[in-house]
Structures are given as structure tokens and as C-alpha cells.
CSV table of C-alpha atoms in Angstrom, one decimal:
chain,number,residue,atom,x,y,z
A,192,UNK,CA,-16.5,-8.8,21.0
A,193,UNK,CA,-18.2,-11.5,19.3
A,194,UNK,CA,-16.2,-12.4,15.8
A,195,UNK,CA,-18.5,-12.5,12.8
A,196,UNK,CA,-18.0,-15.7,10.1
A,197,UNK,CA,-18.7,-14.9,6.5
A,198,UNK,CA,-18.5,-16.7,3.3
A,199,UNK,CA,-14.6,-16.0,1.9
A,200,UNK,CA,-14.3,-14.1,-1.3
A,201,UNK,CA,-13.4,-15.7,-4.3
A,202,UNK,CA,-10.3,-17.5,-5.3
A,203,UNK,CA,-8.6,-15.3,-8.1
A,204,UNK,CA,-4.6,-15.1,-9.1
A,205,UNK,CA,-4.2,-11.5,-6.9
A,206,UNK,CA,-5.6,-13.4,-4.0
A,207,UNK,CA,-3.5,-16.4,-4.2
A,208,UNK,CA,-0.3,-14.7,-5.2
A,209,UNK,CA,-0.4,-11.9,-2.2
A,210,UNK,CA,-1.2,-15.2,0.2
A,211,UNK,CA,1.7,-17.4,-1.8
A,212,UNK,CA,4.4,-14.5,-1.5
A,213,UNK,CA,3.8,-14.5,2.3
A,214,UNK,CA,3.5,-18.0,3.2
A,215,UNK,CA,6.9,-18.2,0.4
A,216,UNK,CA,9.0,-15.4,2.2
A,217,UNK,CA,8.3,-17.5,5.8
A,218,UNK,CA,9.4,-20.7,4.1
A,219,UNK,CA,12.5,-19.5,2.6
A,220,UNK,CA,13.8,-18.2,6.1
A,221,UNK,CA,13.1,-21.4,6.9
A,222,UNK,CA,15.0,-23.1,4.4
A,223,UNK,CA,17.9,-20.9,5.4
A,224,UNK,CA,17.3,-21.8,8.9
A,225,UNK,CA,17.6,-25.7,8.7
A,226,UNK,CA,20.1,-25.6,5.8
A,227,UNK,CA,22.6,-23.3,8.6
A,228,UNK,CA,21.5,-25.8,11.2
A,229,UNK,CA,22.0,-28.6,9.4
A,230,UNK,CA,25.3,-27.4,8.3
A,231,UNK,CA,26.5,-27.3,11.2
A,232,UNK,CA,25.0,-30.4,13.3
A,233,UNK,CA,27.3,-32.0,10.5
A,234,UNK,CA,30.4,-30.4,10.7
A,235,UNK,CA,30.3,-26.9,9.5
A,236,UNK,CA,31.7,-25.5,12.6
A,237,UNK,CA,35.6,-27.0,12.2
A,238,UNK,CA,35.4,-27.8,8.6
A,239,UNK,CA,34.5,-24.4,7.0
A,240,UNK,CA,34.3,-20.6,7.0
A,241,UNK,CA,31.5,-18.5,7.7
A,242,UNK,CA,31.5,-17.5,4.0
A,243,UNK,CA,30.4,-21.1,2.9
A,244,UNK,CA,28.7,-22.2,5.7
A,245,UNK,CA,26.4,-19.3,4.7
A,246,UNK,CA,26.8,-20.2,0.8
A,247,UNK,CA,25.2,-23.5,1.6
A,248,UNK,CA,22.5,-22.1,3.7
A,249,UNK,CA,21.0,-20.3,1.1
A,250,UNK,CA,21.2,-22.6,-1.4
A,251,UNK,CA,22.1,-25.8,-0.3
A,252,UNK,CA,24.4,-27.5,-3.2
A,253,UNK,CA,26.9,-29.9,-2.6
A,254,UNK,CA,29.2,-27.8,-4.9
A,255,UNK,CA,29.3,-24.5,-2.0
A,256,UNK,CA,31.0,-26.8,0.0
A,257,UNK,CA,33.8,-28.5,-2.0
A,258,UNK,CA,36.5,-26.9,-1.5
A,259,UNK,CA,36.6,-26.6,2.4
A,260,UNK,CA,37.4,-29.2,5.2
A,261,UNK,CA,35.0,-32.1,5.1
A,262,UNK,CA,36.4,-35.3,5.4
A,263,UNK,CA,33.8,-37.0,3.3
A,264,UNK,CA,30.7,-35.1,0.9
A,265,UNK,CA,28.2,-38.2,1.7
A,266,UNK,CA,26.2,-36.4,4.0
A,267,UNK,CA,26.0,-33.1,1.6
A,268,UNK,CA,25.1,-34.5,-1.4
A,269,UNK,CA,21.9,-37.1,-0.7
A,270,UNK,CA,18.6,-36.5,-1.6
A,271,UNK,CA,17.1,-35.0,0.7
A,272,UNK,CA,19.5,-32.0,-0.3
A,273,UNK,CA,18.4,-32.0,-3.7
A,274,UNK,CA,14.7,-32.0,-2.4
A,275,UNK,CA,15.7,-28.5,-0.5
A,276,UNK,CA,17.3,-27.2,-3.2
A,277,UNK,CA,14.6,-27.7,-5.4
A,278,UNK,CA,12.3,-26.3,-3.0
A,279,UNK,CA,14.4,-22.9,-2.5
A,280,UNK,CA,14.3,-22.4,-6.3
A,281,UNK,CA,10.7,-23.1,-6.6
A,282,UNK,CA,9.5,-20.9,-3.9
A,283,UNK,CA,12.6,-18.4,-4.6
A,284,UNK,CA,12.0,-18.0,-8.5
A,285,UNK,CA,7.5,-18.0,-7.9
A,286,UNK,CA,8.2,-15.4,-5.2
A,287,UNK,CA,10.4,-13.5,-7.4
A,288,UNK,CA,9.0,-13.5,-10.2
A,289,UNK,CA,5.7,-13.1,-8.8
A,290,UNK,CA,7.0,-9.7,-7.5
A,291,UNK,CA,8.1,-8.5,-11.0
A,292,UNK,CA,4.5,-8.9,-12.1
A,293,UNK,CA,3.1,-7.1,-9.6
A,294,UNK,CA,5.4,-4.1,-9.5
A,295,UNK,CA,4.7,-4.5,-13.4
A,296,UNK,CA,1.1,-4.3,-12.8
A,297,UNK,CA,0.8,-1.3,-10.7
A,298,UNK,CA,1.7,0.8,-13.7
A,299,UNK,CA,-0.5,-1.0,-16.3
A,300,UNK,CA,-4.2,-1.7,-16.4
A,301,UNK,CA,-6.1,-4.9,-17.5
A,302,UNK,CA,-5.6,-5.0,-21.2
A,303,UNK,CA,-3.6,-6.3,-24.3
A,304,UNK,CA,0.2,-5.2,-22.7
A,305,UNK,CA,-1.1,-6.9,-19.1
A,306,UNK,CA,-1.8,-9.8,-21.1
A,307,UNK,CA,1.3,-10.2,-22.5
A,308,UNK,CA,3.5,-9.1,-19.6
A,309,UNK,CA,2.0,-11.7,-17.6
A,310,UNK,CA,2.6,-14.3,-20.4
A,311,UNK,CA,6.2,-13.3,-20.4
A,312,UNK,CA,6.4,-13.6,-17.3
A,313,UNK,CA,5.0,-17.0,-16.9
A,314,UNK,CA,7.1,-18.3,-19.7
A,315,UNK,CA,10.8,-16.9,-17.8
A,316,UNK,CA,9.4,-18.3,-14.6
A,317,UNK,CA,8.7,-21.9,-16.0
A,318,UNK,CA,11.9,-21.7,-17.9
A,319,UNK,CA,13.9,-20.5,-15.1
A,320,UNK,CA,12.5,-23.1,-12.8
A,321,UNK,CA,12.6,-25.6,-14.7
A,322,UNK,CA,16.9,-25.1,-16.0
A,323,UNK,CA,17.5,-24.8,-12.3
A,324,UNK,CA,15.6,-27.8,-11.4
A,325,UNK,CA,17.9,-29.7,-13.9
A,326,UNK,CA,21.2,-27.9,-13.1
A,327,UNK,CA,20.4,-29.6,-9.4
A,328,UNK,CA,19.4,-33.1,-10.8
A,329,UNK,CA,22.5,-33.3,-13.3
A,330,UNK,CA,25.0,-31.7,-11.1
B,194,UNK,CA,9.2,36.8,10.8
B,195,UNK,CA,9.9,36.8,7.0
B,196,UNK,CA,8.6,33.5,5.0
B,197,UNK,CA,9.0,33.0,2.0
B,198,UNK,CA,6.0,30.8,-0.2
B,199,UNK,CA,7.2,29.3,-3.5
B,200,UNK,CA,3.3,28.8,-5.1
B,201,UNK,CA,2.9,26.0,-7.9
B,202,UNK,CA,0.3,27.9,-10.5
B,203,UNK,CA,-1.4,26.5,-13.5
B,204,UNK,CA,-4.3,28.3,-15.5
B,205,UNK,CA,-5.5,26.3,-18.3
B,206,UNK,CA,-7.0,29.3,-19.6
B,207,UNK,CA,-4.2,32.1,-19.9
B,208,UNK,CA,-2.1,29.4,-22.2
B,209,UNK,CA,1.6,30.0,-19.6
B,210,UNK,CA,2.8,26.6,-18.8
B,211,UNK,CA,3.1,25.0,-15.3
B,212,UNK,CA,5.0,27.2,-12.8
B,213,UNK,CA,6.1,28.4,-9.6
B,214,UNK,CA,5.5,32.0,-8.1
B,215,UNK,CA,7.3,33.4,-5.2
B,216,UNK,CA,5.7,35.9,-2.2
B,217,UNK,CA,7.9,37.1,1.0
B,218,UNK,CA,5.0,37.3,3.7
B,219,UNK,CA,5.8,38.7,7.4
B,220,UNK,CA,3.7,36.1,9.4
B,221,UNK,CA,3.4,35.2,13.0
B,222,UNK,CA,5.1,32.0,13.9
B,223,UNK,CA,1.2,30.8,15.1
B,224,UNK,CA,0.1,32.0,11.3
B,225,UNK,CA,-0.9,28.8,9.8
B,226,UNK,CA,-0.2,28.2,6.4
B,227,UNK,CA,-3.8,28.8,5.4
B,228,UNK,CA,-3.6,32.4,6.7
B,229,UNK,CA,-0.8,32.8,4.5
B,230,UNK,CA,-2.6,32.2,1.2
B,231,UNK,CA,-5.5,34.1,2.6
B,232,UNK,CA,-3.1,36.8,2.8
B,233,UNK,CA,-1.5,36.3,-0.8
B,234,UNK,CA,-5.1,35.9,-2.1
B,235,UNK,CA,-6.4,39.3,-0.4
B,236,UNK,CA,-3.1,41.4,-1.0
B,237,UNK,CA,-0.9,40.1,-3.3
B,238,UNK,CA,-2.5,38.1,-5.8
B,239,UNK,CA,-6.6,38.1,-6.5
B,240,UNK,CA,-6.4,35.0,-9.0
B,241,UNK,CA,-4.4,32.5,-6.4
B,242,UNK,CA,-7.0,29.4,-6.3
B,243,UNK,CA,-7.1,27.4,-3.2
B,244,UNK,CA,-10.2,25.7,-1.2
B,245,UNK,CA,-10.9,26.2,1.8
B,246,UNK,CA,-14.4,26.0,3.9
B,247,UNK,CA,-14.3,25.5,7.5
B,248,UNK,CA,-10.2,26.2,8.5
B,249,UNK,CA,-10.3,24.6,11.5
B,250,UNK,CA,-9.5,20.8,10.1
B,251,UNK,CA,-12.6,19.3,9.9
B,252,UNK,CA,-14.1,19.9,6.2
B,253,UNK,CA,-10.5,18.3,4.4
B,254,UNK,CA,-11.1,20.7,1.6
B,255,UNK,CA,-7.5,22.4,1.9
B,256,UNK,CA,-5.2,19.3,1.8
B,257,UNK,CA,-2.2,20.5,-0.2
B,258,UNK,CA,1.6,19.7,-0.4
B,259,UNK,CA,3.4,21.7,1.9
B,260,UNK,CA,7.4,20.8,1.4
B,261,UNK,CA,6.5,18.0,-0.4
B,262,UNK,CA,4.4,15.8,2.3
B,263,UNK,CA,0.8,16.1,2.9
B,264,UNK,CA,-0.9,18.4,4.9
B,265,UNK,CA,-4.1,20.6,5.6
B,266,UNK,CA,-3.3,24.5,5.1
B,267,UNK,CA,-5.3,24.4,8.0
B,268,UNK,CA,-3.4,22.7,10.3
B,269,UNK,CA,-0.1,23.5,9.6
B,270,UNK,CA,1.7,26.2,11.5
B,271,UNK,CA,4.9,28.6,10.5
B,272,UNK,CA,6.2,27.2,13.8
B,273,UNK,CA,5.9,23.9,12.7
B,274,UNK,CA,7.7,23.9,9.4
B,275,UNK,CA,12.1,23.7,9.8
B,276,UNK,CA,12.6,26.7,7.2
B,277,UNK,CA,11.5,29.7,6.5
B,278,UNK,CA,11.3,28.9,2.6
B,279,UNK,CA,7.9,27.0,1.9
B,280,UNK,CA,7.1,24.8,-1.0
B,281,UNK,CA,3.1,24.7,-2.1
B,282,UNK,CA,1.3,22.7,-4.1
B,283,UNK,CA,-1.2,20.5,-5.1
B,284,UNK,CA,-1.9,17.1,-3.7
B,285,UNK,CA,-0.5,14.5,-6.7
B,286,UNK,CA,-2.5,12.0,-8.5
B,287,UNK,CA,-5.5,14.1,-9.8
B,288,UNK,CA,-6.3,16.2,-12.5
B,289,UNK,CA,-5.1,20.0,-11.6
B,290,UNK,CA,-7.9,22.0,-12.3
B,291,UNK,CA,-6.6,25.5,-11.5
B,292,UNK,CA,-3.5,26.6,-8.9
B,293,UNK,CA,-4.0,24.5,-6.0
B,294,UNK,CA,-7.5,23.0,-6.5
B,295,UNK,CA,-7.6,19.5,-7.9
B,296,UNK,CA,-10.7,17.1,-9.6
B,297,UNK,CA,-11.7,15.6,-7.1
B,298,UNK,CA,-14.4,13.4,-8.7
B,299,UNK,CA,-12.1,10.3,-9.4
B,300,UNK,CA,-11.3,9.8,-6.1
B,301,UNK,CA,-14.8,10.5,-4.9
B,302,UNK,CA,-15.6,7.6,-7.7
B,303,UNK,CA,-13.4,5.1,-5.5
B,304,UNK,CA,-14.6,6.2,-2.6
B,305,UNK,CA,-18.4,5.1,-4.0
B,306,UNK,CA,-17.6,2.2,-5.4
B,307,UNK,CA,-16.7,0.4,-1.8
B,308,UNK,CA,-20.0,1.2,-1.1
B,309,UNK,CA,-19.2,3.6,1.6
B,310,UNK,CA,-22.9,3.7,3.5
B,311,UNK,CA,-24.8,1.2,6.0
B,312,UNK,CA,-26.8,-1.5,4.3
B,313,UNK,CA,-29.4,-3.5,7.0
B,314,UNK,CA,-31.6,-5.1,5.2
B,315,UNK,CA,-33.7,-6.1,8.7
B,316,UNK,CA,-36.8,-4.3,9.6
B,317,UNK,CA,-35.4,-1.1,11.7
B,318,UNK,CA,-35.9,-1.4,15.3
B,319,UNK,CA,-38.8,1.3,17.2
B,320,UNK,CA,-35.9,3.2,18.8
B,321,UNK,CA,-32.2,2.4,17.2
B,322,UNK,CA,-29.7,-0.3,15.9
B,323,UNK,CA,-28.0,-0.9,20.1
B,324,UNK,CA,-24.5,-1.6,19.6
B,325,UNK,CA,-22.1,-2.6,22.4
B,326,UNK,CA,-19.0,0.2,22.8
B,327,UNK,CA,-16.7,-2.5,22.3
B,328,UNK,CA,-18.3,-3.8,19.0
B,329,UNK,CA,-17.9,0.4,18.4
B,330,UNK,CA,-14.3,0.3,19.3
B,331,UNK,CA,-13.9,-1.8,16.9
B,332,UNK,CA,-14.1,0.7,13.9
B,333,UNK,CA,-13.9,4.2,15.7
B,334,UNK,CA,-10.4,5.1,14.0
B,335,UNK,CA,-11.9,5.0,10.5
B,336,UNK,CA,-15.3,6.9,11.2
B,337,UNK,CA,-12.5,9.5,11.4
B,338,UNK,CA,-12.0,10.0,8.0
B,339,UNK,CA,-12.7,13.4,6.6
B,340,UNK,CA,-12.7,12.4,2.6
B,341,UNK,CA,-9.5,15.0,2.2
B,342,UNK,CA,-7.4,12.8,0.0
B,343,UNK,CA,-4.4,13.1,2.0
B,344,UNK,CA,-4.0,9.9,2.1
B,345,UNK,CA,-4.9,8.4,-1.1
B,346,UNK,CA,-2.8,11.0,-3.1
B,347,UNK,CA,0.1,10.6,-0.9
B,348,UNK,CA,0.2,6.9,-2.1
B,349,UNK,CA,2.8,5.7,-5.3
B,350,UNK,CA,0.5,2.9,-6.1
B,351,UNK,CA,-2.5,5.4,-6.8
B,352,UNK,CA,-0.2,8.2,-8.3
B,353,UNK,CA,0.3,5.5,-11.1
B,354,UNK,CA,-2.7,3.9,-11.5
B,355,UNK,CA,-5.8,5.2,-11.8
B,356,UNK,CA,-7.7,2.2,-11.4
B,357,UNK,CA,-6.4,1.8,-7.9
B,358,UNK,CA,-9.4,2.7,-5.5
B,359,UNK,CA,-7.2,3.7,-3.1
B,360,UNK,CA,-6.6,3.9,0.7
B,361,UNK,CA,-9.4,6.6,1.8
B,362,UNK,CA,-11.6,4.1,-0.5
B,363,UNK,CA,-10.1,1.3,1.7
B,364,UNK,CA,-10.4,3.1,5.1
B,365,UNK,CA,-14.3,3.7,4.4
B,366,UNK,CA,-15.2,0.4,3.3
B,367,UNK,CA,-13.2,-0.5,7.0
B,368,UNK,CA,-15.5,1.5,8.7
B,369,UNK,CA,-18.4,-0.5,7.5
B,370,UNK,CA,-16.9,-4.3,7.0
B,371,UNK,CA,-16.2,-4.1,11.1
B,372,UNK,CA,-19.2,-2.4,12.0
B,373,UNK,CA,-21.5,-5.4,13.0
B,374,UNK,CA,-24.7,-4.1,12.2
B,375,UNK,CA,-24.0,-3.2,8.6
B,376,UNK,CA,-24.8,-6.9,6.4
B,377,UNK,CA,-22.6,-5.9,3.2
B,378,UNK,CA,-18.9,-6.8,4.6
B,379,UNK,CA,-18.4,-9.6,2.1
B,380,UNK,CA,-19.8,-7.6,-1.2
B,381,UNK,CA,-17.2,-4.9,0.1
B,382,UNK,CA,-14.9,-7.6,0.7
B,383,UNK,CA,-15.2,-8.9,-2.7
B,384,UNK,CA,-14.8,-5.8,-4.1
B,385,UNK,CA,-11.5,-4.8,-2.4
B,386,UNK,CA,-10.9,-8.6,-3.3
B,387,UNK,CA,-10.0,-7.4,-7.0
B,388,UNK,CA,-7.0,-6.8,-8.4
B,389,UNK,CA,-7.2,-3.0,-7.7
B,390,UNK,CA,-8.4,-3.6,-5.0
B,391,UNK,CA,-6.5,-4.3,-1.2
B,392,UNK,CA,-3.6,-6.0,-3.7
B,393,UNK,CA,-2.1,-2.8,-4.7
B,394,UNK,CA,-1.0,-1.8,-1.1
B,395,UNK,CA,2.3,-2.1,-0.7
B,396,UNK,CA,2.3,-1.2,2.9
B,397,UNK,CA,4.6,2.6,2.0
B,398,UNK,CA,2.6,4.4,4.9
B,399,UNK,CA,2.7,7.7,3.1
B,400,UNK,CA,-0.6,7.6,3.7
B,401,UNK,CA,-0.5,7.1,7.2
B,402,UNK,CA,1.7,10.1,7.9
B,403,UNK,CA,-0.2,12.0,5.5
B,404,UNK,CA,-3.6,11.6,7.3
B,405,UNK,CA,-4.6,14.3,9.6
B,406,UNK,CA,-7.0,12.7,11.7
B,407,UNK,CA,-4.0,10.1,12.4
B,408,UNK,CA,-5.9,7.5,11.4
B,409,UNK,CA,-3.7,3.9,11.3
B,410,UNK,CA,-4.7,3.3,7.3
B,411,UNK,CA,-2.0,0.9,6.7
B,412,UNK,CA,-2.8,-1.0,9.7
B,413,UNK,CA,-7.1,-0.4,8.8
B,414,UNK,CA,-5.9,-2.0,4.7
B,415,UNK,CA,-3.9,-4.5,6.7
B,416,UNK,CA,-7.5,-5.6,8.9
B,417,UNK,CA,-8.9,-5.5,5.3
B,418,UNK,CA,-6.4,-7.8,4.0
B,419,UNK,CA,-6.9,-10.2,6.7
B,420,UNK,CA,-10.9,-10.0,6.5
B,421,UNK,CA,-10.5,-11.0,2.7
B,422,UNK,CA,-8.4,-14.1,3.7
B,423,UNK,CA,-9.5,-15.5,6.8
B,424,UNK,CA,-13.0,-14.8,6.0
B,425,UNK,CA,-13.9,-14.0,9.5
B,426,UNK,CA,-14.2,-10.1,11.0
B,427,UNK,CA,-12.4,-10.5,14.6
């Protein structure tokens, strides 16, 4: 069967949002999976518990693993770290909040309250993002 | 065998609130359910309203909740059902008009809005459009549907918003996007492509265990979905 090309529908926020929330889900799995993998190419496997090795995979801050047995944090706490955890929150708290907007939005139609709603919810997402962002740069 | 039918009833004209009447019936376990409102209707109770037109599951003017899921009176047996005590009433997410029967016009005004027909705009060939039975293949499930808002009404997302078109809406604009004679796939698309559109599927399948043609809908909104973002009809 011959596959038929046509021109793709307009760009509008529903569109991006359902495509984002995908492409979001696959890349937090995938934060998970090299945060776990990482964790343990450097140590993880003798120096701590399943409990924080898994801590640290979700969420990779240098604070998780403190209190277990590595000889020395350097490895846990450069940059590239705080680049990941960035990431996790960014695509964690758009996914998220992107989800209470659209459970939001099947009970409402466009109009004054779906105006607002989705202002509120714009202004908790930037504000969440944005404390996490500096709780990871100041910590 | 004894059954027992517990009946939702409303009349908006005799002014008694929303209810439920009971009947004991002696049915045959091959009685299907829509035998046993004939029977209520003829013997018991005159004013019971129900459709029905052909009774052999091909019209989809008798879907109706039977214990609470989906069904056509038509196709439903006593033999199929796990009791003996049997819940009836009226699909959800429609105006009740009377009993059993429901307005069906806002769904029928989703439905038109995908633009459920075939749109060529190229002079028509001296004998017929040819298609290939593959390129047919492609969209056979959905020619299937039979408009009886199983499926639709079976669905959260459209039992709370009205504005939803839908996933019969959905399934009929299928039948047309993949069918590669019709020319109108992207206006469709571009409908669906709004935010009541495709975007209120939450992929539940209510709706495909309510359809009685067993049509895939969640996997046909799916296709849709993927239409509207790739851009290409594979």
C-alpha cells in the first residue's frame, strides 16, 4: 500500500502538549536509566543500598547519597549532575503539570474559568520550576 | 428460568422523579434481553419506552446499559449475563428523553461535524473509483460502525464534556482519512486537530468493549493521532 503525504495540521498548544508529554515520559525513563547506570559504573554497588541507589536515580542530587559509603562525593556532585537534575525537574514538573491541565480541561469548555485555570497553572509551573532549578544550583 | 429486570424510568410528563421499576419474567436462557422488554412492553407495562428497529444488531437503535456496560438489547442473551438479577438503562451522556430512549441529536452533531461522507473533487470515472483490496484493508474495521453510540457514551471524557466529538465521531472520520480515494483527510485531520478533538482520548477503552461490531476504536483514534502528527496516512 502506497503511504499518502499531506500537509501537517497546525501547530496549536493541544498538539504540542499531547507530543511533549510523550516524548517527556520516554526521556524521564531515560534519565532514570543513566542516573542507575551511572550510579553504579561509579560505585553504587559496594558503597550503598538499593534504597539510595534508587533515590539518586530518580533524582540525581548529591544530597541522596551522603550518608552511605563513598569514599569521596567528587564524582556525584559535578556539573554534569546538576545539568540532569535540572532536566528531570523540567521535563518532570511540564509533564506534570501539563497533565493537571488537561484532566482540568476535560471538565471545562473554552471560556473565562479555562482562561484562568490555565493561567494558574502556568504561573505554579514557572514558579515550581524555577525554586527547584535554584534549590539545585544553591545546594 | 426466573429473571429479574430492574428498569430505570423517567417521564418528564407525569412530574415522579427518576426511578427504577422491577418485573420477574420467566425467559429462555436464548431470550435476548430485547425479548424481555418486548415482553414487559406487551404484558406488563404499555408505557415502557425503548427503540428498537431491526433486532438483529445491525440498525444500533437499542444500545442500552445492561449491568452497567454497554450493550445492544439485541445482542445480549440471558445466557450470557452472570445473574439472574438485571440492571437496565439508558446509555449515559445524553439527554434522557423518556425510559430508555435518549437525544440522540448531539451525538449525531459530532458525528457531522468530522465530515463523515466521501469528498472527490475529480471528475468521476465512466464505471467506478478502482481501489486495490489492500488500500480497502486499510479502513474495513471502521466501515463497520453502525452509529449506535456504544461507544461514545461509554467514554468519561464525553460523559463530561459535551464539546468532545467523541470516539464514533473519531472512528467515521477514520473511515474516510485512510480511504485513499476520499481528498479531505487533512480538513478532517485538522478538525480532530482541535482541542476537542483526538486530544481528549485518554486511551480508557470503554469504548472498545462497548462496541458491538468489535471495532478496535482506541487503536482507529490512536491511527488518528498519528495521522495528525506525522502528517503522512501509512
Amino acid at each position: 500500500m502506497r503511504s499518502r503525504v499531506m500537509p501537517k495540521p497546525s501547530w496549536n498548544l493541544e498538539y504540542l502538549m499531547w507530543v511533549f508529554t510523550r516524548l517527556s515520559g520516554l526521556s524521564i525513563i531515560l534519565f532514570v536509566v543513566i542516573g542507575i547506570s551511572a550510579g553504579l559504573l561509579m560505585g553504587a554497588r559496594t558503597q550503598m543500598d538499593l534504597g539510595t541507589l534508587m533515590r539518586w536515580g530518580f533524582f540525581p542530587n548529591p544530597n541522596h547519597v551522603l550518608d552511605s559509603d563513598i569514599p569521596d562525593l567528587f564524582l556525584w556532585t559535578n556539573g554534569f549532575w546538576q545539568v540532569m537534575q535540572i532536566l528531570v525537574v523540567f521535563f518532570a514538573a511540564t509533564h506534570g503539570f501539563n497533565g493537571l491541565r488537561v484532566v482540568l480541561e476535560d471538565y471545562s469548555s473554552p471560556g473565562f474559568w479555562q482562561v484562568f485555570t490555565r493561567f494558574l497553572i502556568f504561573l505554579l509551573w514557572i514558579f515550581s520550576t524555577l525554586v527547584g532549578i535554584y534549590v539545585i544550583i544553591s545546594s | 428460568m426466573q429473571v429479574t429486570l430492574k428498569i430505570f424510568r423517567y417521564n418528564p410528563e407525569d412530574g415522579r422523579k427518576k426511578h427504577y421499576d422491577t418485573f420477574t419474567l420467566d425467559a429462555d436462557p436464548t431470550d435476548r434481553i430485547l425479548d424481555l422488554l418486548e415482553q414487559i412492553k406487551g404484558s406488563e407495562d404499555g408505557t415502557l419506552g425503548f427503540r428498537r428497529a431491526c433486532a438483529h444488531g445491525v440498525c444500533g437503535s437499542d444500545a442500552i446499559r445492561i449491568n452497567g456496560v454497554n450493550r445492544l438489547a439485541c445482542k445480549v442473551l440471558v445466557q450470557d449475563l452472570k445473574s439472574r438479577k438485571v440492571t437496565i438503562e439508558p446509555i449515559l451522556g445524553l439527554p434522557i428523553e423518556k425510559d430508555l430512549i435518549i437525544n440522540m441529536e448531539p451525538f449525531f452533531d459530532h458525528y457531522r461535524s468530522v465530515m463523515p461522507y466521501f469528498v472527490n473533487d475529480d471528475p468521476p470515472p465512466s464505471k467506478e473509483r478502482l481501489q486495490s483490496p489492500e488500500d480497502r484493508e486499510r479502513f474495513d474495521d471502521t466501515t463497520k460502525c453502525i452509529l449506535c453510540a456504544a461507544c461514545s457514551t461509554s467514554c468519561p471524557s464525553y460523559w463530561v464534556n459535551e464539546e468532545y466529538v467523541g470516539p464514533a465521531a473519531i472512528v467515521n472520520a477514520h473511515r474516510f482519512i485512510f480511504d485513499n480515494r476520499d481528498q479531505a483527510a487533512s480538513e478532517r485531520l485538522e478538525i480532530l486537530n482541535e482541542q476537542f478533538g483526538v486530544y481528549r482520548c485518554h486511551t480508557i477503552f470503554n469504548c472498545t468493549d462497548a462496541c458491538p461490531r468489535d471495532i478496535q476504536v482506541t487503536q482507529a483514534i490512536g491511527e488518528v493521532k498519528k495521522a495528525i502528527v506525522n502528517g503522512r496516512l501509512d
